[in-house]
């Protein structure tokens, strides 16, 4: 049985960088998303979640290099969740990697 794991969220850029490995551009974005709600005593509550998103597209790398994707920009991001597994010291390890395949601006272009 095939199970597709995807993600979709809107968040603010904390940092964005691009590096080249084996002639391939790899962009890494740290993106924050904040949940807000009212607590049991009518007190406002909030929790910020940080995500690391990887993007292999030249378009995203070019936007980062041009200074269009910078701290504070509001983005819509969609992509795939990949599980990376490895063994270290006889112990199985795994982590989830968010790989973007769609990034669009959710805010107007800054002047």
PDB file of N, CA and C in Angstrom:
ATOM      1  N   UNK A   1       0.835  -1.180   0.000  1.00  0.00           N
ATOM      2  CA  UNK A   1       0.000   0.000   0.000  1.00  0.00           C
ATOM      3  C   UNK A   1       0.884   1.248   0.000  1.00  0.00           C
ATOM      4  N   UNK A   2       0.574   2.162  -0.895  1.00  0.00           N
ATOM      5  CA  UNK A   2       1.319   3.409  -1.011  1.00  0.00           C
ATOM      6  C   UNK A   2       0.642   4.482  -0.180  1.00  0.00           C
ATOM      7  N   UNK A   3       1.419   5.156   0.628  1.00  0.00           N
ATOM      8  CA  UNK A   3       0.879   6.248   1.431  1.00  0.00           C
ATOM      9  C   UNK A   3       1.644   7.512   1.090  1.00  0.00           C
ATOM     10  N   UNK A   4       0.944   8.473   0.543  1.00  0.00           N
ATOM     11  CA  UNK A   4       1.560   9.740   0.181  1.00  0.00           C
ATOM     12  C   UNK A   4       1.586  10.648   1.402  1.00  0.00           C
ATOM     13  N   UNK A   5       2.746  11.205   1.695  1.00  0.00           N
ATOM     14  CA  UNK A   5       2.870  12.127   2.816  1.00  0.00           C
ATOM     15  C   UNK A   5       3.222  13.499   2.259  1.00  0.00           C
ATOM     16  N   UNK A   6       2.307  14.448   2.433  1.00  0.00           N
ATOM     17  CA  UNK A   6       2.519  15.797   1.922  1.00  0.00           C
ATOM     18  C   UNK A   6       2.283  16.803   3.043  1.00  0.00           C
ATOM     19  N   UNK A   7       2.707  18.047   2.791  1.00  0.00           N
ATOM     20  CA  UNK A   7       2.456  19.128   3.734  1.00  0.00           C
ATOM     21  C   UNK A   7       2.056  20.369   2.959  1.00  0.00           C
ATOM     22  N   UNK A   8       1.389  21.258   3.644  1.00  0.00           N
ATOM     23  CA  UNK A   8       0.990  22.544   3.072  1.00  0.00           C
ATOM     24  C   UNK A   8       0.797  23.505   4.233  1.00  0.00           C
ATOM     25  N   UNK A   9       1.464  24.655   4.188  1.00  0.00           N
ATOM     26  CA  UNK A   9       1.266  25.656   5.230  1.00  0.00           C
ATOM     27  C   UNK A   9       1.703  27.018   4.739  1.00  0.00           C
ATOM     28  N   UNK A  10       1.292  28.037   5.484  1.00  0.00           N
ATOM     29  CA  UNK A  10       1.677  29.419   5.226  1.00  0.00           C
ATOM     30  C   UNK A  10       2.479  29.871   6.430  1.00  0.00           C
ATOM     31  N   UNK A  11       3.637  30.476   6.193  1.00  0.00           N
ATOM     32  CA  UNK A  11       4.457  30.900   7.307  1.00  0.00           C
ATOM     33  C   UNK A  11       5.418  32.010   6.936  1.00  0.00           C
ATOM     34  N   UNK A  12       6.096  32.527   7.942  1.00  0.00           N
ATOM     35  CA  UNK A  12       7.056  33.609   7.771  1.00  0.00           C
ATOM     36  C   UNK A  12       8.477  33.061   7.693  1.00  0.00           C
ATOM     37  N   UNK A  13       9.261  33.602   6.787  1.00  0.00           N
ATOM     38  CA  UNK A  13      10.652  33.187   6.625  1.00  0.00           C
ATOM     39  C   UNK A  13      11.478  33.733   7.787  1.00  0.00           C
ATOM     40  N   UNK A  14      12.246  32.837   8.416  1.00  0.00           N
ATOM     41  CA  UNK A  14      13.200  33.249   9.438  1.00  0.00           C
ATOM     42  C   UNK A  14      14.582  33.414   8.829  1.00  0.00           C
ATOM     43  N   UNK A  15      14.926  32.477   7.933  1.00  0.00           N
ATOM     44  CA  UNK A  15      16.203  32.559   7.212  1.00  0.00           C
ATOM     45  C   UNK A  15      16.083  31.749   5.931  1.00  0.00           C
ATOM     46  N   UNK A  16      16.928  32.096   4.972  1.00  0.00           N
ATOM     47  CA  UNK A  16      16.944  31.382   3.692  1.00  0.00           C
ATOM     48  C   UNK A  16      18.361  31.424   3.139  1.00  0.00           C
ATOM     49  N   UNK A  17      18.836  30.266   2.693  1.00  0.00           N
ATOM     50  CA  UNK A  17      20.178  30.213   2.111  1.00  0.00           C
ATOM     51  C   UNK A  17      20.192  29.161   1.008  1.00  0.00           C
ATOM     52  N   UNK A  18      21.133  29.326   0.103  1.00  0.00           N
ATOM     53  CA  UNK A  18      21.307  28.374  -0.987  1.00  0.00           C
ATOM     54  C   UNK A  18      22.771  27.983  -1.042  1.00  0.00           C
ATOM     55  N   UNK A  19      23.001  26.692  -1.258  1.00  0.00           N
ATOM     56  CA  UNK A  19      24.366  26.203  -1.468  1.00  0.00           C
ATOM     57  C   UNK A  19      24.348  25.270  -2.665  1.00  0.00           C
ATOM     58  N   UNK A  20      25.522  25.048  -3.220  1.00  0.00           N
ATOM     59  CA  UNK A  20      25.643  24.158  -4.371  1.00  0.00           C
ATOM     60  C   UNK A  20      26.448  22.934  -3.959  1.00  0.00           C
ATOM     61  N   UNK A  21      25.863  21.757  -4.221  1.00  0.00           N
ATOM     62  CA  UNK A  21      26.538  20.487  -3.958  1.00  0.00           C
ATOM     63  C   UNK A  21      26.454  19.653  -5.223  1.00  0.00           C
ATOM     64  N   UNK A  22      27.604  19.202  -5.710  1.00  0.00           N
ATOM     65  CA  UNK A  22      27.656  18.390  -6.930  1.00  0.00           C
ATOM     66  C   UNK A  22      26.905  19.051  -8.080  1.00  0.00           C
ATOM     67  N   UNK A  23      27.123  20.343  -8.268  1.00  0.00           N
ATOM     68  CA  UNK A  23      26.511  21.140  -9.338  1.00  0.00           C
ATOM     69  C   UNK A  23      25.000  21.275  -9.196  1.00  0.00           C
ATOM     70  N   UNK A  24      24.452  20.997  -8.010  1.00  0.00           N
ATOM     71  CA  UNK A  24      23.007  21.104  -7.785  1.00  0.00           C
ATOM     72  C   UNK A  24      22.744  22.137  -6.703  1.00  0.00           C
ATOM     73  N   UNK A  25      21.823  23.057  -6.985  1.00  0.00           N
ATOM     74  CA  UNK A  25      21.460  24.080  -6.006  1.00  0.00           C
ATOM     75  C   UNK A  25      20.493  23.495  -4.983  1.00  0.00           C
ATOM     76  N   UNK A  26      20.801  23.731  -3.713  1.00  0.00           N
ATOM     77  CA  UNK A  26      19.951  23.259  -2.620  1.00  0.00           C
ATOM     78  C   UNK A  26      19.642  24.462  -1.727  1.00  0.00           C
ATOM     79  N   UNK A  27      18.366  24.778  -1.623  1.00  0.00           N
ATOM     80  CA  UNK A  27      17.943  25.902  -0.785  1.00  0.00           C
ATOM     81  C   UNK A  27      17.367  25.362   0.510  1.00  0.00           C
ATOM     82  N   UNK A  28      17.691  26.040   1.601  1.00  0.00           N
ATOM     83  CA  UNK A  28      17.183  25.677   2.912  1.00  0.00           C
ATOM     84  C   UNK A  28      16.515  26.904   3.510  1.00  0.00           C
ATOM     85  N   UNK A  29      15.254  26.734   3.886  1.00  0.00           N
ATOM     86  CA  UNK A  29      14.496  27.824   4.482  1.00  0.00           C
ATOM     87  C   UNK A  29      14.053  27.417   5.882  1.00  0.00           C
ATOM     88  N   UNK A  30      14.172  28.328   6.832  1.00  0.00           N
ATOM     89  CA  UNK A  30      13.590  28.151   8.161  1.00  0.00           C
ATOM     90  C   UNK A  30      12.327  28.996   8.152  1.00  0.00           C
ATOM     91  N   UNK A  31      11.193  28.352   8.400  1.00  0.00           N
ATOM     92  CA  UNK A  31       9.903  29.022   8.289  1.00  0.00           C
ATOM     93  C   UNK A  31       9.122  28.829   9.593  1.00  0.00           C
ATOM     94  N   UNK A  32       8.495  29.907  10.068  1.00  0.00           N
ATOM     95  CA  UNK A  32       7.738  29.870  11.317  1.00  0.00           C
ATOM     96  C   UNK A  32       6.247  30.004  11.043  1.00  0.00           C
ATOM     97  N   UNK A  33       5.498  29.269  11.836  1.00  0.00           N
ATOM     98  CA  UNK A  33       4.040  29.319  11.778  1.00  0.00           C
ATOM     99  C   UNK A  33       3.554  29.411  13.217  1.00  0.00           C
ATOM    100  N   UNK A  34       2.666  30.376  13.496  1.00  0.00           N
ATOM    101  CA  UNK A  34       2.213  30.597  14.862  1.00  0.00           C
ATOM    102  C   UNK A  34       0.728  30.277  15.000  1.00  0.00           C
ATOM    103  N   UNK A  35       0.400  29.474  16.007  1.00  0.00           N
ATOM    104  CA  UNK A  35      -0.986  29.186  16.358  1.00  0.00           C
ATOM    105  C   UNK A  35      -1.379  30.116  17.498  1.00  0.00           C
ATOM    106  N   UNK A  36      -2.575  30.703  17.408  1.00  0.00           N
ATOM    107  CA  UNK A  36      -3.079  31.577  18.471  1.00  0.00           C
ATOM    108  C   UNK A  36      -4.462  31.097  18.893  1.00  0.00           C
ATOM    109  N   UNK A  37      -4.716  31.135  20.215  1.00  0.00           N
ATOM    110  CA  UNK A  37      -6.013  30.728  20.733  1.00  0.00           C
ATOM    111  C   UNK A  37      -6.232  31.403  22.084  1.00  0.00           C
ATOM    112  N   UNK A  38      -7.450  31.284  22.568  1.00  0.00           N
ATOM    113  CA  UNK A  38      -7.796  31.827  23.875  1.00  0.00           C
ATOM    114  C   UNK A  38      -7.766  30.693  24.891  1.00  0.00           C
ATOM    115  N   UNK A  39      -7.028  30.909  25.976  1.00  0.00           N
ATOM    116  CA  UNK A  39      -6.881  29.897  27.021  1.00  0.00           C
ATOM    117  C   UNK A  39      -8.128  29.783  27.894  1.00  0.00           C
ATOM    118  N   UNK A  40      -8.078  28.888  28.888  1.00  0.00           N
ATOM    119  CA  UNK A  40      -9.241  28.646  29.739  1.00  0.00           C
ATOM    120  C   UNK A  40      -9.678  29.862  30.556  1.00  0.00           C
ATOM    121  N   UNK A  41      -8.801  30.780  30.842  1.00  0.00           N
ATOM    122  CA  UNK A  41      -9.134  31.993  31.601  1.00  0.00           C
ATOM    123  C   UNK A  41      -9.246  33.209  30.691  1.00  0.00           C
ATOM    124  N   UNK A  42      -9.620  32.969  29.424  1.00  0.00           N
ATOM    125  CA  UNK A  42      -9.746  34.035  28.411  1.00  0.00           C
ATOM    126  C   UNK A  42      -8.437  34.790  28.182  1.00  0.00           C
ATOM    127  N   UNK A  43      -7.321  34.116  28.465  1.00  0.00           N
ATOM    128  CA  UNK A  43      -6.017  34.719  28.217  1.00  0.00           C
ATOM    129  C   UNK A  43      -5.537  34.306  26.831  1.00  0.00           C
ATOM    130  N   UNK A  44      -5.006  35.264  26.064  1.00  0.00           N
ATOM    131  CA  UNK A  44      -4.489  34.897  24.744  1.00  0.00           C
ATOM    132  C   UNK A  44      -3.263  33.988  24.875  1.00  0.00           C
ATOM    133  N   UNK A  45      -3.228  32.958  24.067  1.00  0.00           N
ATOM    134  CA  UNK A  45      -2.121  32.002  24.061  1.00  0.00           C
ATOM    135  C   UNK A  45      -1.556  31.935  22.649  1.00  0.00           C
ATOM    136  N   UNK A  46      -0.290  31.587  22.540  1.00  0.00           N
ATOM    137  CA  UNK A  46       0.285  31.352  21.221  1.00  0.00           C
ATOM    138  C   UNK A  46       1.464  30.401  21.309  1.00  0.00           C
ATOM    139  N   UNK A  47       1.681  29.688  20.209  1.00  0.00           N
ATOM    140  CA  UNK A  47       2.798  28.751  20.109  1.00  0.00           C
ATOM    141  C   UNK A  47       3.343  28.855  18.690  1.00  0.00           C
ATOM    142  N   UNK A  48       4.637  29.051  18.582  1.00  0.00           N
ATOM    143  CA  UNK A  48       5.277  29.143  17.275  1.00  0.00           C
ATOM    144  C   UNK A  48       5.987  27.837  16.952  1.00  0.00           C
ATOM    145  N   UNK A  49       5.752  27.335  15.762  1.00  0.00           N
ATOM    146  CA  UNK A  49       6.378  26.109  15.282  1.00  0.00           C
ATOM    147  C   UNK A  49       7.377  26.497  14.185  1.00  0.00           C
ATOM    148  N   UNK A  50       8.579  25.986  14.282  1.00  0.00           N
ATOM    149  CA  UNK A  50       9.606  26.240  13.272  1.00  0.00           C
ATOM    150  C   UNK A  50       9.809  24.995  12.425  1.00  0.00           C
ATOM    151  N   UNK A  51       9.944  25.203  11.122  1.00  0.00           N
ATOM    152  CA  UNK A  51      10.153  24.120  10.169  1.00  0.00           C
ATOM    153  C   UNK A  51      11.376  24.423   9.321  1.00  0.00           C
ATOM    154  N   UNK A  52      12.134  23.380   9.001  1.00  0.00           N
ATOM    155  CA  UNK A  52      13.210  23.497   8.031  1.00  0.00           C
ATOM    156  C   UNK A  52      12.712  22.861   6.744  1.00  0.00           C
ATOM    157  N   UNK A  53      12.734  23.644   5.665  1.00  0.00           N
ATOM    158  CA  UNK A  53      12.228  23.193   4.374  1.00  0.00           C
ATOM    159  C   UNK A  53      13.383  23.196   3.380  1.00  0.00           C
ATOM    160  N   UNK A  54      13.507  22.100   2.627  1.00  0.00           N
ATOM    161  CA  UNK A  54      14.524  21.981   1.583  1.00  0.00           C
ATOM    162  C   UNK A  54      13.855  22.124   0.227  1.00  0.00           C
ATOM    163  N   UNK A  55      14.513  22.840  -0.682  1.00  0.00           N
ATOM    164  CA  UNK A  55      13.978  23.020  -2.035  1.00  0.00           C
ATOM    165  C   UNK A  55      15.130  22.834  -3.023  1.00  0.00           C
ATOM    166  N   UNK A  56      14.899  22.015  -4.046  1.00  0.00           N
ATOM    167  CA  UNK A  56      15.943  21.723  -5.033  1.00  0.00           C
ATOM    168  C   UNK A  56      15.752  22.480  -6.348  1.00  0.00           C
ATOM    169  N   UNK A  57      14.801  23.413  -6.397  1.00  0.00           N
ATOM    170  CA  UNK A  57      14.536  24.114  -7.658  1.00  0.00           C
ATOM    171  C   UNK A  57      15.471  25.302  -7.854  1.00  0.00           C
ATOM    172  N   UNK A  58      15.840  25.519  -9.108  1.00  0.00           N
ATOM    173  CA  UNK A  58      16.660  26.686  -9.441  1.00  0.00           C
ATOM    174  C   UNK A  58      15.888  27.978  -9.197  1.00  0.00           C
ATOM    175  N   UNK A  59      14.562  27.943  -9.398  1.00  0.00           N
ATOM    176  CA  UNK A  59      13.747  29.151  -9.227  1.00  0.00           C
ATOM    177  C   UNK A  59      13.835  29.678  -7.799  1.00  0.00           C
ATOM    178  N   UNK A  60      13.718  28.804  -6.824  1.00  0.00           N
ATOM    179  CA  UNK A  60      13.810  29.233  -5.421  1.00  0.00           C
ATOM    180  C   UNK A  60      15.212  29.733  -5.115  1.00  0.00           C
ATOM    181  N   UNK A  61      16.222  29.038  -5.593  1.00  0.00           N
ATOM    182  CA  UNK A  61      17.606  29.470  -5.373  1.00  0.00           C
ATOM    183  C   UNK A  61      17.831  30.864  -5.961  1.00  0.00           C
ATOM    184  N   UNK A  62      17.280  31.097  -7.148  1.00  0.00           N
ATOM    185  CA  UNK A  62      17.429  32.408  -7.789  1.00  0.00           C
ATOM    186  C   UNK A  62      16.714  33.510  -6.999  1.00  0.00           C
ATOM    187  N   UNK A  63      15.531  33.209  -6.456  1.00  0.00           N
ATOM    188  CA  UNK A  63      14.808  34.193  -5.650  1.00  0.00           C
ATOM    189  C   UNK A  63      15.556  34.533  -4.363  1.00  0.00           C
ATOM    190  N   UNK A  64      16.193  33.525  -3.765  1.00  0.00           N
ATOM    191  CA  UNK A  64      16.999  33.776  -2.560  1.00  0.00           C
ATOM    192  C   UNK A  64      18.215  34.625  -2.923  1.00  0.00           C
ATOM    193  N   UNK A  65      18.899  34.266  -4.010  1.00  0.00           N
ATOM    194  CA  UNK A  65      20.090  35.009  -4.440  1.00  0.00           C
ATOM    195  C   UNK A  65      19.761  36.453  -4.797  1.00  0.00           C
ATOM    196  N   UNK A  66      18.565  36.669  -5.367  1.00  0.00           N
ATOM    197  CA  UNK A  66      18.153  38.017  -5.764  1.00  0.00           C
ATOM    198  C   UNK A  66      17.641  38.844  -4.588  1.00  0.00           C
ATOM    199  N   UNK A  67      17.523  38.217  -3.422  1.00  0.00           N
ATOM    200  CA  UNK A  67      17.054  38.929  -2.241  1.00  0.00           C
ATOM    201  C   UNK A  67      15.542  39.040  -2.152  1.00  0.00           C
ATOM    202  N   UNK A  68      14.814  38.241  -2.936  1.00  0.00           N
ATOM    203  CA  UNK A  68      13.344  38.295  -2.900  1.00  0.00           C
ATOM    204  C   UNK A  68      12.786  37.471  -1.740  1.00  0.00           C
ATOM    205  N   UNK A  69      13.431  36.356  -1.411  1.00  0.00           N
ATOM    206  CA  UNK A  69      13.013  35.564  -0.252  1.00  0.00           C
ATOM    207  C   UNK A  69      13.954  35.912   0.890  1.00  0.00           C
ATOM    208  N   UNK A  70      13.429  36.698   1.816  1.00  0.00           N
ATOM    209  CA  UNK A  70      14.227  37.181   2.944  1.00  0.00           C
ATOM    210  C   UNK A  70      13.427  37.037   4.233  1.00  0.00           C
ATOM    211  N   UNK A  71      14.097  37.284   5.339  1.00  0.00           N
ATOM    212  CA  UNK A  71      13.460  37.199   6.646  1.00  0.00           C
ATOM    213  C   UNK A  71      12.202  38.069   6.671  1.00  0.00           C
ATOM    214  N   UNK A  72      11.113  37.479   7.171  1.00  0.00           N
ATOM    215  CA  UNK A  72       9.870  38.223   7.307  1.00  0.00           C
ATOM    216  C   UNK A  72       8.886  38.054   6.163  1.00  0.00           C
ATOM    217  N   UNK A  73       9.348  37.531   5.000  1.00  0.00           N
ATOM    218  CA  UNK A  73       8.413  37.318   3.886  1.00  0.00           C
ATOM    219  C   UNK A  73       7.439  36.218   4.258  1.00  0.00           C
ATOM    220  N   UNK A  74       6.219  36.340   3.768  1.00  0.00           N
ATOM    221  CA  UNK A  74       5.121  35.422   4.064  1.00  0.00           C
ATOM    222  C   UNK A  74       4.955  34.504   2.865  1.00  0.00           C
ATOM    223  N   UNK A  75       5.116  33.183   3.059  1.00  0.00           N
ATOM    224  CA  UNK A  75       5.120  32.236   1.945  1.00  0.00           C
ATOM    225  C   UNK A  75       4.059  31.150   2.112  1.00  0.00           C
ATOM    226  N   UNK A  76       3.539  30.699   0.984  1.00  0.00           N
ATOM    227  CA  UNK A  76       2.740  29.479   0.914  1.00  0.00           C
ATOM    228  C   UNK A  76       3.706  28.392   0.449  1.00  0.00           C
ATOM    229  N   UNK A  77       3.782  27.300   1.186  1.00  0.00           N
ATOM    230  CA  UNK A  77       4.721  26.224   0.846  1.00  0.00           C
ATOM    231  C   UNK A  77       3.981  24.896   0.861  1.00  0.00           C
ATOM    232  N   UNK A  78       4.180  24.117  -0.200  1.00  0.00           N
ATOM    233  CA  UNK A  78       3.625  22.766  -0.280  1.00  0.00           C
ATOM    234  C   UNK A  78       4.731  21.823  -0.720  1.00  0.00           C
ATOM    235  N   UNK A  79       4.618  20.577  -0.318  1.00  0.00           N
ATOM    236  CA  UNK A  79       5.629  19.624  -0.745  1.00  0.00           C
ATOM    237  C   UNK A  79       5.419  18.248  -0.165  1.00  0.00           C
ATOM    238  N   UNK A  80       6.490  17.486  -0.189  1.00  0.00           N
ATOM    239  CA  UNK A  80       6.470  16.101   0.257  1.00  0.00           C
ATOM    240  C   UNK A  80       7.230  15.949   1.566  1.00  0.00           C
ATOM    241  N   UNK A  81       6.764  15.008   2.366  1.00  0.00           N
ATOM    242  CA  UNK A  81       7.456  14.655   3.603  1.00  0.00           C
ATOM    243  C   UNK A  81       8.209  13.368   3.320  1.00  0.00           C
ATOM    244  N   UNK A  82       9.512  13.407   3.503  1.00  0.00           N
ATOM    245  CA  UNK A  82      10.344  12.226   3.277  1.00  0.00           C
ATOM    246  C   UNK A  82      10.933  11.766   4.603  1.00  0.00           C
ATOM    247  N   UNK A  83      10.969  10.462   4.767  1.00  0.00           N
ATOM    248  CA  UNK A  83      11.574   9.912   5.972  1.00  0.00           C
ATOM    249  C   UNK A  83      12.966   9.412   5.631  1.00  0.00           C
ATOM    250  N   UNK A  84      13.950   9.930   6.338  1.00  0.00           N
ATOM    251  CA  UNK A  84      15.328   9.479   6.181  1.00  0.00           C
ATOM    252  C   UNK A  84      15.655   8.563   7.353  1.00  0.00           C
ATOM    253  N   UNK A  85      16.174   7.374   7.053  1.00  0.00           N
ATOM    254  CA  UNK A  85      16.527   6.406   8.093  1.00  0.00           C
ATOM    255  C   UNK A  85      18.011   6.078   8.002  1.00  0.00           C
ATOM    256  N   UNK A  86      18.609   5.837   9.163  1.00  0.00           N
ATOM    257  CA  UNK A  86      19.994   5.414   9.221  1.00  0.00           C
ATOM    258  C   UNK A  86      20.230   4.679  10.531  1.00  0.00           C
ATOM    259  N   UNK A  87      21.340   3.979  10.568  1.00  0.00           N
ATOM    260  CA  UNK A  87      21.713   3.255  11.778  1.00  0.00           C
ATOM    261  C   UNK A  87      23.016   3.837  12.302  1.00  0.00           C
ATOM    262  N   UNK A  88      23.071   4.064  13.606  1.00  0.00           N
ATOM    263  CA  UNK A  88      24.274   4.586  14.243  1.00  0.00           C
ATOM    264  C   UNK A  88      24.432   3.900  15.583  1.00  0.00           C
ATOM    265  N   UNK A  89      25.606   3.342  15.811  1.00  0.00           N
ATOM    266  CA  UNK A  89      25.906   2.635  17.058  1.00  0.00           C
ATOM    267  C   UNK A  89      24.873   1.539  17.338  1.00  0.00           C
ATOM    268  N   UNK A  90      24.442   0.852  16.273  1.00  0.00           N
ATOM    269  CA  UNK A  90      23.489  -0.236  16.418  1.00  0.00           C
ATOM    270  C   UNK A  90      22.050   0.196  16.671  1.00  0.00           C
ATOM    271  N   UNK A  91      21.796   1.493  16.607  1.00  0.00           N
ATOM    272  CA  UNK A  91      20.453   2.016  16.871  1.00  0.00           C
ATOM    273  C   UNK A  91      19.854   2.595  15.593  1.00  0.00           C
ATOM    274  N   UNK A  92      18.591   2.225  15.327  1.00  0.00           N
ATOM    275  CA  UNK A  92      17.874   2.777  14.168  1.00  0.00           C
ATOM    276  C   UNK A  92      17.459   4.213  14.471  1.00  0.00           C
ATOM    277  N   UNK A  93      17.707   5.116  13.525  1.00  0.00           N
ATOM    278  CA  UNK A  93      17.321   6.517  13.664  1.00  0.00           C
ATOM    279  C   UNK A  93      16.514   6.921  12.438  1.00  0.00           C
ATOM    280  N   UNK A  94      15.692   7.936  12.602  1.00  0.00           N
ATOM    281  CA  UNK A  94      14.962   8.478  11.462  1.00  0.00           C
ATOM    282  C   UNK A  94      14.615   9.932  11.726  1.00  0.00           C
ATOM    283  N   UNK A  95      14.394  10.662  10.649  1.00  0.00           N
ATOM    284  CA  UNK A  95      13.939  12.042  10.743  1.00  0.00           C
ATOM    285  C   UNK A  95      13.064  12.331   9.540  1.00  0.00           C
ATOM    286  N   UNK A  96      12.172  13.294   9.695  1.00  0.00           N
ATOM    287  CA  UNK A  96      11.318  13.698   8.592  1.00  0.00           C
ATOM    288  C   UNK A  96      11.907  14.932   7.935  1.00  0.00           C
ATOM    289  N   UNK A  97      11.941  14.936   6.612  1.00  0.00           N
ATOM    290  CA  UNK A  97      12.462  16.051   5.836  1.00  0.00           C
ATOM    291  C   UNK A  97      11.324  16.627   5.009  1.00  0.00           C
ATOM    292  N   UNK A  98      11.136  17.955   5.084  1.00  0.00           N
ATOM    293  CA  UNK A  98      10.132  18.634   4.280  1.00  0.00           C
ATOM    294  C   UNK A  98      10.800  19.118   2.998  1.00  0.00           C
ATOM    295  N   UNK A  99      10.334  18.611   1.853  1.00  0.00           N
ATOM    296  CA  UNK A  99      10.914  18.978   0.557  1.00  0.00           C
ATOM    297  C   UNK A  99       9.848  19.723  -0.241  1.00  0.00           C
ATOM    298  N   UNK A 100      10.086  20.999  -0.480  1.00  0.00           N
ATOM    299  CA  UNK A 100       9.107  21.838  -1.163  1.00  0.00           C
ATOM    300  C   UNK A 100       9.073  21.539  -2.654  1.00  0.00           C
ATOM    301  N   UNK A 101       7.867  21.554  -3.215  1.00  0.00           N
ATOM    302  CA  UNK A 101       7.723  21.517  -4.670  1.00  0.00           C
ATOM    303  C   UNK A 101       6.831  22.656  -5.149  1.00  0.00           C
ATOM    304  N   UNK A 102       6.406  23.528  -4.212  1.00  0.00           N
ATOM    305  CA  UNK A 102       5.589  24.699  -4.545  1.00  0.00           C
ATOM    306  C   UNK A 102       5.861  25.761  -3.495  1.00  0.00           C
ATOM    307  N   UNK A 103       6.377  26.904  -3.919  1.00  0.00           N
ATOM    308  CA  UNK A 103       6.572  28.043  -3.023  1.00  0.00           C
ATOM    309  C   UNK A 103       6.067  29.284  -3.749  1.00  0.00           C
ATOM    310  N   UNK A 104       5.166  30.008  -3.085  1.00  0.00           N
ATOM    311  CA  UNK A 104       4.623  31.252  -3.634  1.00  0.00           C
ATOM    312  C   UNK A 104       4.571  32.286  -2.529  1.00  0.00           C
ATOM    313  N   UNK A 105       4.668  33.553  -2.920  1.00  0.00           N
ATOM    314  CA  UNK A 105       4.551  34.642  -1.950  1.00  0.00           C
ATOM    315  C   UNK A 105       3.098  34.795  -1.543  1.00  0.00           C
ATOM    316  N   UNK A 106       2.850  34.984  -0.247  1.00  0.00           N
ATOM    317  CA  UNK A 106       1.506  35.204   0.263  1.00  0.00           C
ATOM    318  C   UNK A 106       1.317  36.660   0.685  1.00  0.00           C
ATOM    319  N   UNK A 107       2.357  37.460   0.522  1.00  0.00           N
ATOM    320  CA  UNK A 107       2.268  38.873   0.867  1.00  0.00           C
ATOM    321  C   UNK A 107       2.616  39.712  -0.370  1.00  0.00           C
ATOM    322  N   UNK A 108       2.243  40.982  -0.356  1.00  0.00           N
ATOM    323  CA  UNK A 108       2.593  41.829  -1.506  1.00  0.00           C
ATOM    324  C   UNK A 108       4.103  42.045  -1.574  1.00  0.00           C
ATOM    325  N   UNK A 109       4.589  42.320  -2.757  1.00  0.00           N
ATOM    326  CA  UNK A 109       6.011  42.575  -2.953  1.00  0.00           C
ATOM    327  C   UNK A 109       6.422  43.819  -2.154  1.00  0.00           C
ATOM    328  N   UNK A 110       7.494  43.717  -1.348  1.00  0.00           N
ATOM    329  CA  UNK A 110       7.922  44.898  -0.579  1.00  0.00           C
ATOM    330  C   UNK A 110       8.473  45.973  -1.505  1.00  0.00           C
ATOM    331  N   UNK A 111       8.287  47.198  -1.092  1.00  0.00           N
ATOM    332  CA  UNK A 111       8.766  48.311  -1.930  1.00  0.00           C
ATOM    333  C   UNK A 111      10.202  48.648  -1.653  1.00  0.00           C
TER     334      UNK A 111
END
